[in-house]
Amino acid sequence: VQLQASGGGLVQTGGSLRLSCAASGTIFSIRSMGWYRQAPEKQRELVATISSGGTTNYADSVKGRFTISRDNAKNTVYLQMNSLKPEDTGVYYCAFEGLKRTMFRTASDYWGQGTLVTVSS
């Protein structure tokens, strides 16, 4: 299984971007999909997650501005980012947690390669 993230780029303060992350390969189920980010010289932090049932969780810093969604049929997770701020700058990583390739396989976690988001002031 490989995760391919896309949609990052350079945007001005107040702008919007939409990130996508699609998984390829044989997949039976995915417990949770999420986005994390890492700013320069900072630790990776949670941005948002969404469960298989659609329950979402957001970091306080992005509530009301970011929206996470998933397409289970396409094994894809999205992150709509609005009203972007310079402090949103960083490398955004997608993560699929509790992924099972078949009904009987053990679940594992997978990470995408990261996509850079730069918000200019």
C-alpha positions as a printed Julia matrix, in Angstrom:
121×3 Matrix{Float64}:
   0.0     0.0    0.0
   1.26    3.46  -0.88
  -0.19    6.83  -0.04
   0.14    9.7   -2.48
  -0.48   13.19  -1.17
  -1.02   16.2   -3.4
  -2.4    19.72  -3.41
   0.22   21.66  -1.52
   1.64   24.92  -2.77
   2.21   28.59  -2.12
  -0.75   30.73  -1.14
  -1.25   34.16   0.4
  -2.73   34.75   3.82
  -6.47   34.25   3.68
  -6.27   31.92   0.72
  -7.38   28.32   0.34
  -5.9    24.99  -0.62
  -7.27   21.49  -0.89
  -5.07   18.54  -0.08
  -5.76   15.02  -1.26
  -4.25   11.71  -0.26
  -5.07    8.51  -2.08
  -4.05    4.99  -1.19
  -3.17    2.46  -3.83
  -3.08   -1.28  -3.48
  -5.43   -3.87  -2.06
  -7.36   -2.48   0.9
 -10.11   -4.09   2.94
 -10.74   -1.37   5.52
  -9.25    1.76   7.06
 -10.08    2.69  10.64
  -9.01    6.3   10.55
  -7.57    8.78   8.1
  -5.81   11.91   9.13
  -3.57   14.84   8.36
  -0.56   15.91  10.36
   1.85   18.75   9.76
   5.37   19.68  10.66
   6.53   23.27  10.65
  10.23   24.11  10.39
  12.06   23.25  13.62
   8.88   21.99  15.25
   7.48   18.59  16.04
   4.86   16.94  13.89
   1.37   17.73  15.12
  -2.13   16.5   14.5
  -4.26   18.62  12.19
  -7.4    16.55  11.72
  -8.65   12.99  11.67
 -11.77   11.27  10.42
 -12.98    7.83  11.43
 -14.51    5.2    9.18
 -17.89    6.32  10.45
 -17.24    9.96   9.68
 -16.42   11.27  13.13
 -13.99   14.15  12.84
 -11.44   15.62  15.19
  -9.53   18.87  14.7
  -6.67   20.69  16.31
  -7.93   23.81  18.04
  -5.79   25.96  15.78
  -7.64   24.88  12.64
 -11.21   24.51  13.88
 -13.63   26.49  11.77
 -11.1    26.9    8.96
 -10.2    23.35   7.88
 -12.51   20.53   6.88
 -11.48   16.91   6.59
 -13.48   14.44   4.52
 -13.0    10.98   3.09
 -14.18    8.92   0.15
 -14.12    5.32   1.27
 -14.77    3.98  -2.21
 -11.66    5.76  -3.47
  -9.59    5.24  -0.3
  -8.95    8.95  -0.33
  -8.89   11.64   2.32
  -9.17   15.36   1.7
  -8.33   18.45   3.68
 -10.0    21.69   2.66
  -8.04   24.55   4.14
  -9.58   28.02   4.16
  -8.51   31.32   5.7
  -4.92   30.16   5.72
  -2.43   31.85   8.01
   1.38   31.97   7.91
   1.45   29.69  10.95
  -0.21   26.99   8.83
   3.01   26.71   6.85
   4.62   23.29   6.96
   4.83   19.87   5.41
   1.48   18.11   5.58
   1.44   14.35   5.93
  -1.49   12.04   5.49
  -1.83    8.95   7.64
  -4.08    5.96   7.3
  -4.35    4.19  10.63
  -5.63    0.7   11.21
  -5.48   -0.26   7.55
  -6.22   -3.9    6.76
  -5.36   -5.27   3.36
  -7.69   -8.24   3.81
 -10.23   -9.25   6.44
  -7.76  -11.58   8.12
  -4.6    -9.45   7.95
  -3.29   -7.47  10.89
  -3.97   -3.76  10.72
  -1.06   -1.39  10.1
  -0.49    2.33   9.84
   0.71    4.01   6.65
   2.08    7.48   6.0
   2.23    9.58   2.86
   5.35   11.35   1.67
   4.23   14.84   2.64
   3.21   17.88   0.67
   4.52   21.37   1.38
   2.12   24.19   2.2
   3.54   27.69   2.34
   1.4    30.63   3.4
   2.92   34.02   2.72
   2.08   37.08   4.78
